[in-house]
PDB file of C-alpha atoms in Angstrom:
ATOM      1  CA  UNK K 268      -2.394  11.381  -2.313  1.00 70.00           C
ATOM      2  CA  UNK K 269      -0.386   8.347  -3.502  1.00 80.00           C
ATOM      3  CA  UNK K 270       0.648   6.499  -6.526  1.00 85.00           C
ATOM      4  CA  UNK K 271      -1.418   3.449  -7.385  1.00 85.00           C
ATOM      5  CA  UNK K 272      -0.741   0.649 -10.236  1.00 91.00           C
ATOM      6  CA  UNK K 273      -3.517  -0.517 -12.024  1.00 92.00           C
ATOM      7  CA  UNK K 274      -3.055  -4.204 -12.130  1.00 91.00           C
ATOM      8  CA  UNK K 275      -5.000  -4.674 -15.357  1.00 93.00           C
ATOM      9  CA  UNK K 276      -2.609  -2.611 -17.281  1.00 95.00           C
ATOM     10  CA  UNK K 277       0.720  -3.856 -15.551  1.00 94.00           C
ATOM     11  CA  UNK K 278       2.718  -6.221 -17.799  1.00 95.00           C
ATOM     12  CA  UNK K 279       5.164  -6.873 -15.080  1.00 94.00           C
ATOM     13  CA  UNK K 280       8.077  -5.711 -17.059  1.00 95.00           C
ATOM     14  CA  UNK K 281       9.986  -4.554 -13.939  1.00 94.00           C
ATOM     15  CA  UNK K 282      10.841  -1.146 -15.352  1.00 96.00           C
ATOM     16  CA  UNK K 283       9.605   0.779 -12.330  1.00 95.00           C
ATOM     17  CA  UNK K 284      11.118  -1.631  -9.899  1.00 93.00           C
ATOM     18  CA  UNK K 285      14.526  -0.966 -11.380  1.00 94.00           C
ATOM     19  CA  UNK K 286      14.214   3.051 -11.334  1.00 96.00           C
ATOM     20  CA  UNK K 287      12.720   3.461  -7.756  1.00 95.00           C
ATOM     21  CA  UNK K 288      15.369   4.963  -5.594  1.00 95.00           C
ATOM     22  CA  UNK K 289      13.461   3.958  -2.400  1.00 94.00           C
ATOM     23  CA  UNK K 290      12.991   0.411  -3.413  1.00 94.00           C
ATOM     24  CA  UNK K 291       9.301   0.931  -2.734  1.00 93.00           C
ATOM     25  CA  UNK K 292       8.233  -1.104  -5.552  1.00 94.00           C
ATOM     26  CA  UNK K 293       7.921  -5.007  -5.629  1.00 93.00           C
ATOM     27  CA  UNK K 294       6.330  -7.657  -7.424  1.00 93.00           C
ATOM     28  CA  UNK K 295       3.468  -9.871  -6.570  1.00 92.00           C
ATOM     29  CA  UNK K 296       2.188 -12.518  -9.061  1.00 90.00           C
ATOM     30  CA  UNK K 297       3.848 -11.007 -12.204  1.00 90.00           C
ATOM     31  CA  UNK K 298       2.268  -7.350 -11.185  1.00 92.00           C
ATOM     32  CA  UNK K 299       4.132  -4.316  -9.581  1.00 93.00           C
ATOM     33  CA  UNK K 300       3.018  -3.064  -6.148  1.00 93.00           C
ATOM     34  CA  UNK K 301       4.028   0.097  -4.300  1.00 92.00           C
ATOM     35  CA  UNK K 302       4.767   0.322  -0.643  1.00 89.00           C
ATOM     36  CA  UNK K 303       3.067   3.736   0.122  1.00 84.00           C
ATOM     37  CA  UNK K 304       5.242   3.776   3.360  1.00 85.00           C
ATOM     38  CA  UNK K 305       8.573   3.790   1.399  1.00 89.00           C
ATOM     39  CA  UNK K 306       7.407   5.653  -1.519  1.00 90.00           C
ATOM     40  CA  UNK K 307       8.596   9.374  -1.544  1.00 90.00           C
ATOM     41  CA  UNK K 308       6.331  10.153  -4.645  1.00 89.00           C
ATOM     42  CA  UNK K 309       9.309  11.160  -6.872  1.00 92.00           C
ATOM     43  CA  UNK K 310       7.431  10.001 -10.128  1.00 92.00           C
ATOM     44  CA  UNK K 311      10.248   8.078 -11.647  1.00 95.00           C
ATOM     45  CA  UNK K 312       8.223   4.962 -11.974  1.00 94.00           C
ATOM     46  CA  UNK K 313       5.409   6.853 -13.713  1.00 94.00           C
ATOM     47  CA  UNK K 314       8.010   8.181 -16.284  1.00 95.00           C
ATOM     48  CA  UNK K 315       9.361   4.718 -17.133  1.00 96.00           C
ATOM     49  CA  UNK K 316       6.181   2.622 -17.159  1.00 96.00           C
ATOM     50  CA  UNK K 317       5.627   1.681 -20.897  1.00 96.00           C
ATOM     51  CA  UNK K 318       1.910   0.587 -19.938  1.00 96.00           C
ATOM     52  CA  UNK K 319       1.014   3.786 -18.259  1.00 95.00           C
ATOM     53  CA  UNK K 320      -0.151   1.778 -15.388  1.00 95.00           C
ATOM     54  CA  UNK K 321       0.718   3.892 -12.512  1.00 94.00           C
ATOM     55  CA  UNK K 322      -1.446   6.532 -11.429  1.00 90.00           C
ATOM     56  CA  UNK K 323      -1.659   9.361  -9.019  1.00 85.00           C
ATOM     57  CA  UNK K 324      -4.884   9.150  -6.828  1.00 79.00           C
ATOM     58  CA  UNK K 325      -6.402   9.451  -3.519  1.00 70.00           C
ATOM     59  CA  UNK K 326      -5.834   6.650  -1.234  1.00 61.00           C
ATOM     60  CA  UNK K 327      -8.553   5.489   1.571  1.00 61.00           C
ATOM     61  CA  UNK K 328      -7.727   6.487   5.018  1.00 54.00           C
ATOM     62  CA  UNK K 329      -8.603   5.602   8.481  1.00 53.00           C
ATOM     63  CA  UNK K 330      -8.316   7.781  11.915  1.00 52.00           C
ATOM     64  CA  UNK K 331      -6.112   6.478  14.205  1.00 54.00           C
ATOM     65  CA  UNK K 332      -7.536   8.172  17.284  1.00 58.00           C
ATOM     66  CA  UNK K 333     -10.065  11.224  17.948  1.00 55.00           C
ATOM     67  CA  UNK K 334      -7.503  12.857  19.906  1.00 49.00           C
ATOM     68  CA  UNK K 335      -4.919  13.202  17.105  1.00 47.00           C
ATOM     69  CA  UNK K 336      -7.018  12.798  14.288  1.00 44.00           C
ATOM     70  CA  UNK K 337      -4.124  11.506  12.227  1.00 43.00           C
ATOM     71  CA  UNK K 338      -4.797   9.504   9.242  1.00 44.00           C
ATOM     72  CA  UNK K 339      -2.889   6.338   7.797  1.00 47.00           C
ATOM     73  CA  UNK K 340      -3.286   4.582   4.558  1.00 46.00           C
ATOM     74  CA  UNK K 341      -6.012   1.931   4.880  1.00 48.00           C
ATOM     75  CA  UNK K 342      -3.840  -1.386   4.535  1.00 48.00           C
ATOM     76  CA  UNK K 343      -6.758  -3.750   5.550  1.00 49.00           C
ATOM     77  CA  UNK K 344      -8.443  -3.519   2.228  1.00 52.00           C
ATOM     78  CA  UNK K 345      -5.091  -3.633   0.305  1.00 56.00           C
ATOM     79  CA  UNK K 346      -4.515  -7.230   1.829  1.00 58.00           C
ATOM     80  CA  UNK K 347      -7.952  -8.281   2.095  1.00 54.00           C
ATOM     81  CA  UNK K 348      -7.906  -8.717   5.764  1.00 53.00           C
ATOM     82  CA  UNK K 349     -10.961  -8.270   8.422  1.00 55.00           C
ATOM     83  CA  UNK K 350     -10.055  -6.990  11.950  1.00 53.00           C
ATOM     84  CA  UNK K 351     -10.067  -9.561  14.635  1.00 53.00           C
ATOM     85  CA  UNK K 352      -9.404 -12.583  12.131  1.00 51.00           C
ATOM     86  CA  UNK K 353      -8.332 -15.988  13.458  1.00 52.00           C
ATOM     87  CA  UNK K 354      -4.819 -16.789  12.331  1.00 55.00           C
ATOM     88  CA  UNK K 355      -3.531 -20.334  11.377  1.00 57.00           C
ATOM     89  CA  UNK K 356      -3.371 -21.651  15.083  1.00 56.00           C
ATOM     90  CA  UNK K 357      -6.805 -20.206  16.170  1.00 54.00           C
ATOM     91  CA  UNK K 358      -5.266 -17.114  17.971  1.00 56.00           C
ATOM     92  CA  UNK K 359      -6.867 -13.704  17.099  1.00 55.00           C
ATOM     93  CA  UNK K 360      -4.840 -10.900  15.638  1.00 53.00           C
ATOM     94  CA  UNK K 361      -5.740  -7.337  15.095  1.00 57.00           C
ATOM     95  CA  UNK K 362      -6.408  -4.233  17.320  1.00 56.00           C
ATOM     96  CA  UNK K 363      -8.198  -4.694  20.646  1.00 54.00           C
ATOM     97  CA  UNK K 364     -10.221  -2.372  22.548  1.00 48.00           C
ATOM     98  CA  UNK K 365      -8.787   1.114  22.254  1.00 47.00           C
ATOM     99  CA  UNK K 366      -5.808  -0.151  20.340  1.00 52.00           C
ATOM    100  CA  UNK K 367      -5.578   1.608  17.043  1.00 53.00           C
ATOM    101  CA  UNK K 368      -3.223   1.527  14.199  1.00 50.00           C
ATOM    102  CA  UNK K 369      -0.072   3.556  14.855  1.00 52.00           C
ATOM    103  CA  UNK K 370       2.790   4.933  12.994  1.00 49.00           C
ATOM    104  CA  UNK K 371       1.243   3.654   9.714  1.00 50.00           C
ATOM    105  CA  UNK K 372       1.710   0.037  10.702  1.00 47.00           C
TER     106      UNK K 372
END
């Protein structure tokens, strides 16, 4: 479970940004975004949001390895990335072979 900001409701006022003790909220195109790694789920942002744009909800996850069955937030969809995409200089980036997402990054 994690906090999520509904972009259609966010007015970009920055009230949540000012109150977050972890510095987990940042602005992208006048819309607040939450860094789920930094967020400690204190709920202060929910209390101050005048638009009620911040909600508590289930976040999609992916498994890292079969051995550990750990789960991490699915950042690929957040940033609209595809695994093994080509970068600006034609070099591939992303996980290769048995490499998997580790430590939530």
